[in-house]
Short mmCIF file of C-alpha atoms in Angstrom, two decimals:
data_model
loop_
_atom_site.label_atom_id
_atom_site.label_comp_id
_atom_site.label_asym_id
_atom_site.label_seq_id
_atom_site.Cartn_x
_atom_site.Cartn_y
_atom_site.Cartn_z
CA MET Q 1 0.09 0.03 0.03
CA THR Q 2 1.32 3.44 -1.03
CA ALA Q 3 1.14 6.21 1.86
CA ALA Q 4 0.00 9.59 -0.30
CA ALA Q 5 -0.62 13.07 1.01
CA CYS Q 6 -1.26 16.62 -0.34
CA MET Q 7 0.87 19.40 1.23
CA ARG Q 8 -0.79 22.86 0.81
CA ILE Q 9 1.19 26.13 1.62
CA LEU Q 10 -0.61 28.83 3.32
CA VAL Q 11 1.17 32.37 3.17
CA GLY Q 12 0.84 35.67 4.91
CA ALA Q 13 -1.13 37.03 7.64
CA GLU Q 14 -4.40 35.55 6.89
CA LEU Q 15 -3.01 32.39 5.97
CA GLN Q 16 -4.32 32.52 2.26
CA ALA Q 17 -3.06 30.50 -0.98
CA SER Q 18 -4.09 32.85 -3.37
CA GLY Q 19 -1.07 35.22 -3.71
CA ALA Q 20 0.34 36.99 -6.48
CA SER Q 21 2.00 34.53 -9.53
CA THR Q 22 5.49 35.88 -8.34
CA LEU Q 23 5.38 34.77 -4.68
CA ALA Q 24 3.78 31.29 -5.93
CA ILE Q 25 6.83 30.62 -8.26
CA VAL Q 26 9.37 31.66 -5.16
CA VAL Q 27 7.27 29.21 -2.83
CA GLY Q 28 7.52 26.49 -5.78
CA ARG Q 29 11.28 26.70 -6.14
CA ILE Q 30 12.07 26.44 -2.57
CA ALA Q 31 9.49 23.81 -1.92
CA ASP Q 32 10.53 21.99 -5.00
CA ALA Q 33 14.11 22.56 -3.81
CA PHE Q 34 13.53 20.83 -0.16
CA LEU Q 35 11.68 17.97 -1.87
CA ASP Q 36 14.20 17.12 -4.19
CA SER Q 37 16.95 17.11 -1.75
CA ARG Q 38 15.12 15.35 1.10
CA TRP Q 39 12.07 13.21 -0.15
CA SER Q 40 14.47 10.55 -1.64
CA TRP Q 41 13.51 8.00 -3.77
CA PRO Q 42 11.66 5.90 -3.96
CA ARG Q 43 9.30 8.17 -2.19
CA ARG Q 44 7.89 10.73 -4.74
CA TYR Q 45 6.58 13.94 -4.94
CA GLY Q 46 4.87 16.27 -8.02
CA ALA Q 47 3.38 19.69 -7.96
CA VAL Q 48 -0.27 19.65 -8.91
CA ALA Q 49 -1.09 23.52 -8.48
CA PRO Q 50 0.39 26.49 -7.13
CA PHE Q 51 1.09 25.81 -3.49
CA ALA Q 52 0.30 22.42 -3.81
CA PHE Q 53 2.31 19.04 -3.79
CA VAL Q 54 1.27 15.50 -3.67
CA LEU Q 55 3.67 13.34 -2.05
CA ALA Q 56 3.82 9.67 -2.00
CA ASP Q 57 5.80 6.80 -0.21
CA PRO Q 58 5.51 3.05 -1.49
CA ARG Q 59 7.19 1.86 1.49
CA ALA Q 60 5.56 3.12 4.45
CA THR Q 61 1.46 2.87 5.37
CA GLU Q 62 1.66 6.75 6.29
CA ILE Q 63 3.79 9.99 5.47
CA ASP Q 64 5.58 11.28 8.10
CA VAL Q 65 4.26 15.02 8.25
CA HIS Q 66 7.25 15.71 10.83
CA GLU Q 67 10.03 15.95 8.35
CA LEU Q 68 7.65 18.55 6.69
CA LYS Q 69 8.53 21.12 9.48
CA THR Q 70 11.93 21.97 8.41
CA LEU Q 71 10.36 22.88 5.22
CA ALA Q 72 8.11 25.03 6.94
CA GLU Q 73 11.33 26.76 8.78
CA GLU Q 74 12.94 27.39 5.15
CA LEU Q 75 10.00 29.13 4.27
CA GLN Q 76 9.65 31.06 7.06
CA THR Q 77 13.36 32.07 7.02
CA LYS Q 78 13.28 33.09 2.92
CA LEU Q 79 10.13 34.66 2.95
CA PHE Q 80 9.96 36.88 6.30
CA GLY Q 81 13.13 36.39 7.89
CA ALA Q 82 13.75 35.17 11.27
CA GLU Q 83 12.03 37.75 13.30
CA GLY Q 84 9.49 38.57 10.52
CA ALA Q 85 5.71 39.03 10.74
CA GLY Q 86 4.39 36.81 8.16
CA ASP Q 87 2.85 33.26 8.53
CA ILE Q 88 3.95 30.22 7.06
CA VAL Q 89 1.32 27.37 7.61
CA LEU Q 90 1.36 23.92 6.01
CA LEU Q 91 -1.56 21.55 5.91
CA ALA Q 92 -1.06 18.02 5.18
CA PHE Q 93 -3.65 15.89 4.09
CA GLN Q 94 -3.90 11.94 4.30
CA GLY Q 95 -6.30 9.72 3.35
CA GLU Q 96 -7.54 7.57 0.01
CA GLN Q 97 -5.85 8.77 -2.76
CA ALA Q 98 -8.83 9.88 -4.57
CA ASP Q 99 -9.40 12.48 -1.29
CA VAL Q 100 -5.83 13.26 -1.61
CA MET Q 101 -6.23 14.71 -5.21
CA ARG Q 102 -9.56 16.80 -4.09
CA PHE Q 103 -7.58 18.12 -1.25
CA ALA Q 104 -5.18 19.68 -3.76
CA ALA Q 105 -8.18 21.39 -5.65
CA ALA Q 106 -9.96 22.79 -2.25
CA GLU Q 107 -11.10 26.40 -1.72
CA THR Q 108 -8.75 28.57 0.06
CA SER Q 109 -11.74 29.39 2.53
CA GLU Q 110 -12.59 25.72 3.23
CA LEU Q 111 -8.56 25.22 4.39
CA ARG Q 112 -9.03 28.28 7.09
CA GLN Q 113 -12.26 26.85 8.20
CA ALA Q 114 -10.75 23.55 8.78
CA LEU Q 115 -7.55 25.28 10.17
CA THR Q 116 -9.57 27.05 12.88
CA GLY Q 117 -11.94 24.47 13.74
CA SER Q 118 -14.69 26.36 12.77
CA GLY Q 119 -15.87 23.69 9.71
CA PRO Q 120 -14.68 20.80 8.50
CA LEU Q 121 -13.73 20.06 4.84
CA ASP Q 122 -17.05 18.04 3.68
CA GLY Q 123 -16.86 14.73 2.23
CA PHE Q 124 -13.27 14.46 3.55
CA GLY Q 125 -12.13 11.73 5.68
CA GLY Q 126 -8.55 11.28 6.30
CA ARG Q 127 -6.11 13.70 8.75
CA ILE Q 128 -5.47 16.80 8.67
CA SER Q 129 -1.87 18.07 10.17
CA ARG Q 130 -0.98 21.82 10.84
CA ILE Q 131 2.80 22.38 10.17
CA THR Q 132 4.66 25.35 11.12
CA SER Q 133 8.32 26.43 12.23
CA HIS Q 134 7.21 25.50 15.88
CA GLY Q 135 5.75 22.14 15.59
CA VAL Q 136 3.40 19.88 14.34
CA GLU Q 137 -0.53 19.33 15.39
CA THR Q 138 -3.38 17.51 14.22
CA VAL Q 139 -6.30 19.22 12.96
CA SER Q 140 -8.98 16.93 11.97
CA THR Q 141 -9.04 13.25 12.46
CA ALA Q 142 -12.52 12.70 11.20
CA ARG Q 143 -15.50 13.87 8.88
CA SER Q 144 -18.25 15.62 11.57
CA GLN Q 145 -21.32 14.05 12.40
CA SER Q 146 -23.46 16.20 10.21
CA ASP Q 147 -21.81 14.61 7.24
CA ALA Q 148 -21.73 11.07 8.50
CA ALA Q 149 -24.18 9.80 5.66
CA VAL Q 150 -22.14 11.74 2.72
CA ALA Q 151 -18.97 10.39 4.44
CA THR Q 152 -19.89 7.21 4.65
CA GLU Q 153 -21.37 6.75 0.99
CA ARG Q 154 -17.96 8.84 -0.48
CA SER Q 155 -15.59 6.31 1.63
CA VAL Q 156 -16.85 3.00 -0.15
CA GLU Q 157 -17.60 4.27 -3.36
CA THR Q 158 -15.70 3.20 -6.21
CA PRO Q 159 -15.75 5.13 -9.99
CA ASP Q 160 -18.43 4.35 -11.79
CA CYS Q 161 -17.37 2.62 -15.44
CA ARG Q 162 -18.62 2.52 -18.61
CA PHE Q 163 -17.22 0.45 -21.59
CA ALA Q 164 -16.51 0.73 -25.53
CA GLY Q 165 -16.02 -1.94 -27.81
CA VAL Q 166 -12.86 -1.99 -29.70
CA TYR Q 167 -13.74 -3.79 -32.80
CA PHE Q 168 -11.01 -5.94 -35.08
CA LEU Q 169 -12.46 -5.28 -38.89
CA PRO Q 170 -10.80 -7.92 -40.85
CA ARG Q 171 -12.18 -10.70 -38.52
CA GLU Q 172 -15.30 -8.63 -37.76
CA THR Q 173 -14.95 -9.53 -33.48
CA PHE Q 174 -14.50 -7.22 -30.65
CA ILE Q 175 -11.06 -7.89 -29.41
CA GLY Q 176 -11.57 -5.43 -25.88
CA ASN Q 177 -12.96 -2.54 -24.58
CA GLY Q 178 -11.94 1.27 -23.78
CA LEU Q 179 -12.43 2.29 -20.28
CA THR Q 180 -13.96 5.55 -18.92
CA ALA Q 181 -14.96 6.41 -15.21
CA ARG Q 182 -16.22 9.25 -13.15
CA ARG Q 183 -16.66 9.76 -9.17
CA GLN Q 184 -20.18 8.20 -8.80
CA LEU Q 185 -22.86 11.22 -9.03
CA GLU Q 186 -20.24 13.86 -10.21
CA GLY Q 187 -20.54 14.91 -13.83
CA ARG Q 188 -20.99 12.89 -17.30
CA PHE Q 189 -18.94 10.35 -18.74
CA HIS Q 190 -16.16 11.61 -21.02
CA ASN Q 191 -15.66 9.18 -23.73
CA ILE Q 192 -12.59 8.88 -25.45
CA ALA Q 193 -13.72 7.11 -28.32
CA ASP Q 194 -16.10 9.82 -29.01
CA GLY Q 195 -13.90 13.15 -30.19
CA SER Q 196 -11.71 15.71 -28.81
CA ARG Q 197 -11.78 16.46 -25.27
CA GLN Q 198 -10.97 19.94 -23.87
CA PHE Q 199 -9.36 19.58 -20.41
CA SER Q 200 -7.31 21.38 -18.58
CA GLU Q 201 -4.33 19.47 -17.23
CA GLN Q 202 -5.61 19.23 -13.68
CA GLU Q 203 -8.98 17.95 -15.36
CA ALA Q 204 -6.94 15.67 -17.48
CA ALA Q 205 -5.28 14.28 -14.42
CA GLU Q 206 -8.30 13.82 -12.43
CA PHE Q 207 -9.96 12.10 -15.52
CA ASP Q 208 -6.80 9.65 -15.59
CA LEU Q 209 -6.24 8.99 -12.11
CA CYS Q 210 -10.06 7.93 -11.76
CA CYS Q 211 -9.84 5.78 -14.61
CA LEU Q 212 -6.61 4.02 -13.34
CA GLU Q 213 -8.36 3.90 -10.00
CA ALA Q 214 -11.23 1.97 -12.10
CA ALA Q 215 -8.60 -0.51 -14.15
CA ALA Q 216 -7.99 -3.37 -12.10
CA PRO Q 217 -11.28 -4.16 -10.78
CA ALA Q 218 -13.01 -3.41 -14.47
CA LEU Q 219 -10.49 -5.87 -16.07
CA ALA Q 220 -11.54 -8.16 -13.47
CA ARG Q 221 -15.09 -8.12 -15.28
CA LEU Q 222 -13.46 -9.03 -18.86
CA SER Q 223 -13.56 -12.75 -19.34
CA ALA Q 224 -10.93 -12.01 -22.42
CA GLY Q 225 -9.73 -9.41 -24.41
CA ILE Q 226 -7.94 -6.01 -23.75
CA LEU Q 227 -8.67 -3.08 -21.21
CA PHE Q 228 -8.04 0.22 -22.91
CA VAL Q 229 -7.46 2.66 -20.19
CA PRO Q 230 -6.94 6.94 -21.06
CA ILE Q 231 -3.75 8.63 -20.20
CA SER Q 232 -3.42 12.15 -21.33
CA PHE Q 233 0.17 12.82 -23.48
CA ALA Q 234 0.42 16.40 -22.04
CA SER Q 235 0.67 14.73 -18.27
CA ILE Q 236 2.79 11.80 -18.71
CA ILE Q 237 5.84 14.26 -20.35
CA HIS Q 238 6.20 15.69 -17.02
CA ARG Q 239 8.35 14.56 -14.32
CA SER Q 240 5.86 15.75 -11.69
CA ALA Q 241 2.85 14.72 -13.01
CA ARG Q 242 4.57 10.81 -13.85
CA GLU Q 243 5.17 11.08 -10.12
CA ILE Q 244 1.32 11.54 -8.97
CA TYR Q 245 0.77 8.76 -11.67
CA GLN Q 246 3.34 5.96 -10.43
CA PRO Q 247 1.47 4.93 -7.56
CA TRP Q 248 -1.66 4.25 -9.53
CA LEU Q 249 0.21 2.30 -12.14
CA ASP Q 250 1.99 0.19 -9.59
CA ARG Q 251 -1.58 -0.85 -8.17
CA LEU Q 252 -2.18 -2.33 -11.91
CA PRO Q 253 -1.97 -6.15 -11.68
CA GLY Q 254 1.34 -7.38 -13.27
CA ASP Q 255 0.33 -10.39 -14.31
CA GLN Q 256 -1.98 -9.03 -16.27
CA ARG Q 257 -0.04 -6.80 -18.03
CA ALA Q 258 -0.59 -8.26 -21.79
CA ARG Q 259 -4.31 -7.75 -21.45
CA LEU Q 260 -3.81 -3.93 -20.50
CA GLY Q 261 -3.78 -1.32 -22.91
CA VAL Q 262 -3.23 2.43 -22.51
CA THR Q 263 -4.67 5.04 -24.92
CA VAL Q 264 -2.55 8.12 -24.94
CA TYR Q 265 -5.00 10.88 -25.97
CA ASP Q 266 -4.48 14.11 -27.23
CA THR Q 267 -0.90 12.96 -28.52
CA PRO Q 268 0.39 15.93 -30.78
CA ARG Q 269 1.15 15.77 -34.30
CA ASP Q 270 4.87 16.43 -33.99
CA PRO Q 271 5.91 15.60 -30.35
CA SER Q 272 9.62 15.27 -29.96
CA PHE Q 273 11.65 12.29 -29.59
CA SER Q 274 12.53 12.52 -26.18
CA ALA Q 275 9.11 13.34 -24.68
CA LEU Q 276 7.98 9.92 -26.71
CA ALA Q 277 10.84 7.89 -25.29
CA GLN Q 278 10.12 9.18 -22.02
CA ALA Q 279 6.17 8.43 -22.46
CA MET Q 280 6.91 4.71 -23.77
CA ALA Q 281 9.53 3.97 -20.82
CA PHE Q 282 7.22 5.44 -18.55
CA LEU Q 283 3.91 3.48 -19.77
CA SER Q 284 5.96 0.03 -20.88
CA PRO Q 285 6.00 -1.85 -17.61
CA ALA Q 286 2.45 -1.25 -16.69
CA PHE Q 287 0.78 -2.40 -20.21
CA GLY Q 288 1.18 -4.66 -22.97
CA VAL Q 289 -0.77 -2.73 -25.55
CA ILE Q 290 0.18 1.09 -26.30
CA ASP Q 291 -2.00 3.25 -28.47
CA LEU Q 292 -1.73 6.61 -29.29
CA HIS Q 293 -4.54 8.76 -30.13
CA VAL Q 294 -3.76 11.77 -32.51
CA ASN Q 295 -5.92 14.32 -33.99
CA ASP Q 296 -4.17 14.68 -37.24
CA PRO Q 297 -3.82 12.53 -40.02
CA GLY Q 298 -0.45 13.43 -40.83
CA PHE Q 299 0.84 12.67 -37.54
CA GLU Q 300 4.97 12.26 -37.49
CA PHE Q 301 5.13 8.37 -37.18
CA GLU Q 302 8.21 8.19 -38.85
CA LYS Q 303 10.44 9.00 -35.84
CA LEU Q 304 9.26 6.27 -33.55
CA THR Q 305 11.30 2.96 -33.72
CA ALA Q 306 9.90 0.20 -34.88
CA GLY Q 307 7.15 -1.58 -32.71
CA SER Q 308 8.08 1.08 -29.93
CA VAL Q 309 3.81 1.22 -29.63
CA THR Q 310 1.05 -0.93 -30.98
CA SER Q 311 -0.96 1.38 -32.59
CA ILE Q 312 -1.91 4.68 -33.72
CA THR Q 313 -5.43 5.83 -33.56
CA LEU Q 314 -6.99 8.81 -35.73
CA VAL Q 315 -9.72 10.77 -34.20
CA LEU Q 316 -12.06 11.56 -36.94
CA PRO Q 317 -12.40 15.73 -36.64
CA ASP Q 318 -15.44 17.56 -35.14
CA ALA Q 319 -16.47 18.51 -38.64
CA ASP Q 320 -18.64 17.95 -41.60
CA GLU Q 321 -18.94 14.44 -43.09
CA ALA Q 322 -16.56 15.72 -46.08
CA ARG Q 323 -13.71 16.75 -43.90
CA ARG Q 324 -13.75 13.76 -41.55
CA LEU Q 325 -14.00 11.18 -44.67
CA ALA Q 326 -10.87 13.14 -46.47
CA ALA Q 327 -9.10 12.90 -43.21
CA ALA Q 328 -9.81 8.95 -42.71
CA SER Q 329 -8.53 8.82 -46.30
CA GLN Q 330 -5.43 10.66 -45.61
CA PHE Q 331 -4.53 8.80 -42.84
CA MET Q 332 -4.91 5.55 -44.56
CA ARG Q 333 -2.86 6.41 -47.29
CA ALA Q 334 0.30 5.62 -45.02
CA ARG Q 335 -1.00 1.94 -44.23
CA ASP Q 336 2.27 0.04 -45.81
CA ARG Q 337 4.42 2.54 -44.07
CA TYR Q 338 2.64 1.89 -40.56
CA LYS Q 339 3.24 -1.58 -41.51
CA SER Q 340 6.75 -1.28 -42.16
CA LYS Q 341 7.07 0.16 -38.66
CA ARG Q 342 5.19 -2.50 -37.40
CA ILE Q 343 2.22 -0.27 -36.05
CA TRP Q 344 -1.36 -0.60 -36.69
CA PRO Q 345 -3.74 1.98 -37.66
CA ALA Q 346 -6.77 2.45 -36.32
CA ILE Q 347 -9.69 5.31 -36.39
CA THR Q 348 -12.11 6.51 -33.84
CA ASN Q 349 -14.76 8.60 -33.40
CA VAL Q 350 -16.97 6.70 -36.23
CA ARG Q 351 -20.11 8.31 -35.81
CA THR Q 352 -22.42 6.93 -38.84
CA ARG Q 353 -23.10 4.07 -41.24
CA ARG Q 354 -21.48 6.14 -43.96
CA GLU Q 355 -18.39 6.66 -42.10
CA LEU Q 356 -18.36 2.86 -40.95
CA ASP Q 357 -18.49 1.85 -44.72
CA ALA Q 358 -15.71 3.97 -45.61
CA CYS Q 359 -13.59 2.90 -43.16
CA ALA Q 360 -14.16 -0.62 -44.41
CA ALA Q 361 -13.38 0.29 -47.66
CA LEU Q 362 -10.13 1.74 -46.60
CA ARG Q 363 -9.49 -1.49 -44.86
CA VAL Q 364 -8.84 -0.05 -41.41
CA PRO Q 365 -7.85 -2.92 -39.26
CA PHE Q 366 -9.50 -1.04 -35.86
CA LEU Q 367 -12.38 0.90 -35.39
CA THR Q 368 -14.26 2.46 -31.98
CA GLY Q 369 -16.95 5.31 -31.69
CA GLN Q 370 -20.96 5.54 -31.74
CA ALA Q 371 -21.35 3.81 -35.31
CA VAL Q 372 -19.58 0.68 -33.47
CA CYS Q 373 -20.63 0.54 -30.10
CA GLY Q 374 -22.33 2.77 -27.58
CA LEU Q 375 -21.48 3.45 -24.15
CA MET Q 376 -22.15 0.13 -22.20
CA LYS Q 377 -22.27 -0.43 -18.53
CA ALA Q 378 -20.71 -3.94 -19.11
CA PRO Q 379 -17.74 -5.19 -21.28
CA VAL Q 380 -18.55 -5.87 -24.38
CA ALA Q 381 -17.54 -9.59 -24.71
CA ALA Q 382 -14.98 -10.88 -27.00
CA ARG Q 383 -17.41 -12.50 -29.70
CA SER Q 384 -17.57 -11.98 -33.50
CA VAL Q 385 -20.39 -9.58 -34.62
CA ALA Q 386 -21.07 -8.82 -38.57
CA LEU Q 387 -20.46 -5.62 -39.84
CA ASP Q 388 -23.62 -5.02 -40.91
CA THR Q 389 -25.47 -5.80 -37.78
CA LEU Q 390 -23.38 -2.76 -36.01
CA PRO Q 391 -23.62 -0.63 -34.01
CA VAL Q 392 -23.61 -2.52 -30.58
CA ARG Q 393 -25.94 -1.14 -28.18
CA ASP Q 394 -26.79 -1.55 -24.45
CA ALA Q 395 -30.69 -1.90 -24.09
CA ALA Q 396 -30.49 -1.47 -20.67
CA GLU Q 397 -28.45 1.69 -20.78
CA ASP Q 398 -29.34 4.98 -18.80
CA PRO Q 399 -29.81 7.46 -21.86
CA HIS Q 400 -28.48 10.52 -19.64
CA ASP Q 401 -25.43 8.31 -18.27
CA ALA Q 402 -24.55 7.28 -21.87
CA ARG Q 403 -25.09 10.82 -23.88
CA VAL Q 404 -22.02 11.89 -25.37
CA VAL Q 405 -20.17 14.85 -23.94
CA TRP Q 406 -19.23 16.86 -27.44
CA LEU Q 407 -16.82 19.36 -26.56
CA LYS Q 408 -15.49 21.30 -29.73
CA PRO Q 409 -11.46 21.56 -30.03
#
């Protein structure tokens, strides 16, 4: 079990974490230098927002927050001097990893309430420690009684999942499922098979971690086939983000690696060789199948070494049908070059029967999208389904939950 905590740094006489951008940069540099020298491997850390860091220790059941007292002393001295009138307070939250990420995004007003004891942080069930240059004290060890019902519900909830079947056209067979997940009762499903997403980096990280948390239980529901888990390219090219993702990758069942695939979405048209190499090195130990989702049919795949990824999937653009079909045709003109690289081409966001027939004529090996399979409450079994009978739909599907969230690029 990996111990995880979120450290929030509150600066100023009124303990506000929303200072000027210059102050955020200075505080971030001091904290990063401290953690880089003190938070030694295999412990990991990463900045997730201004004044907010996530800490992880795979060897411990909880984080020793007393180590952070030295950081509070350094911040106090460097920002206000030994006799300065300013205040530095660190708040360290420990609990379930999903709650740790939510704590990182909590409003400063909520933190002040927790700090003064005038109110709890709603829906959090971990422990909050107050750390200053003078010492460490516990602020909160449990939710308030008034929040008991909500607390109990959230403490036992697991992410709510949906599945999108992945279709292998040459054999007219479903060979796996794309996974999407959300916190129960929070928002709608974002189906990577149904077009581009407009995520901020923080939203992408929250979505990815939710799906990673759901991956192992979801894989257990598949009797056969591959489960594809979405991860943002923009997140994993940063070392700090990889440090946050790593504990979740460590939880994936290593003996099922061959059945675990990763969909790296929002891969840019011309990523640097070093960025690709870092991403592949990070993902390969956990995933036996690596699929890059690209939005440009002219994706620069030539810099990839042969077999370095399993497939490259074109996301058809949110445009009129003529442009969508033109993009599919341009993409598949490189079919032989993909083959020479031992990389499968694929197309997703296929919406209509005309687009499905066009992809069949282009001999696209792998297909996903609403014209292939709806968003299902249960995984699509690995089975043969004739092309002319697509799409597969879930008769018991909740139409509100299944509604595609279209986010224009």
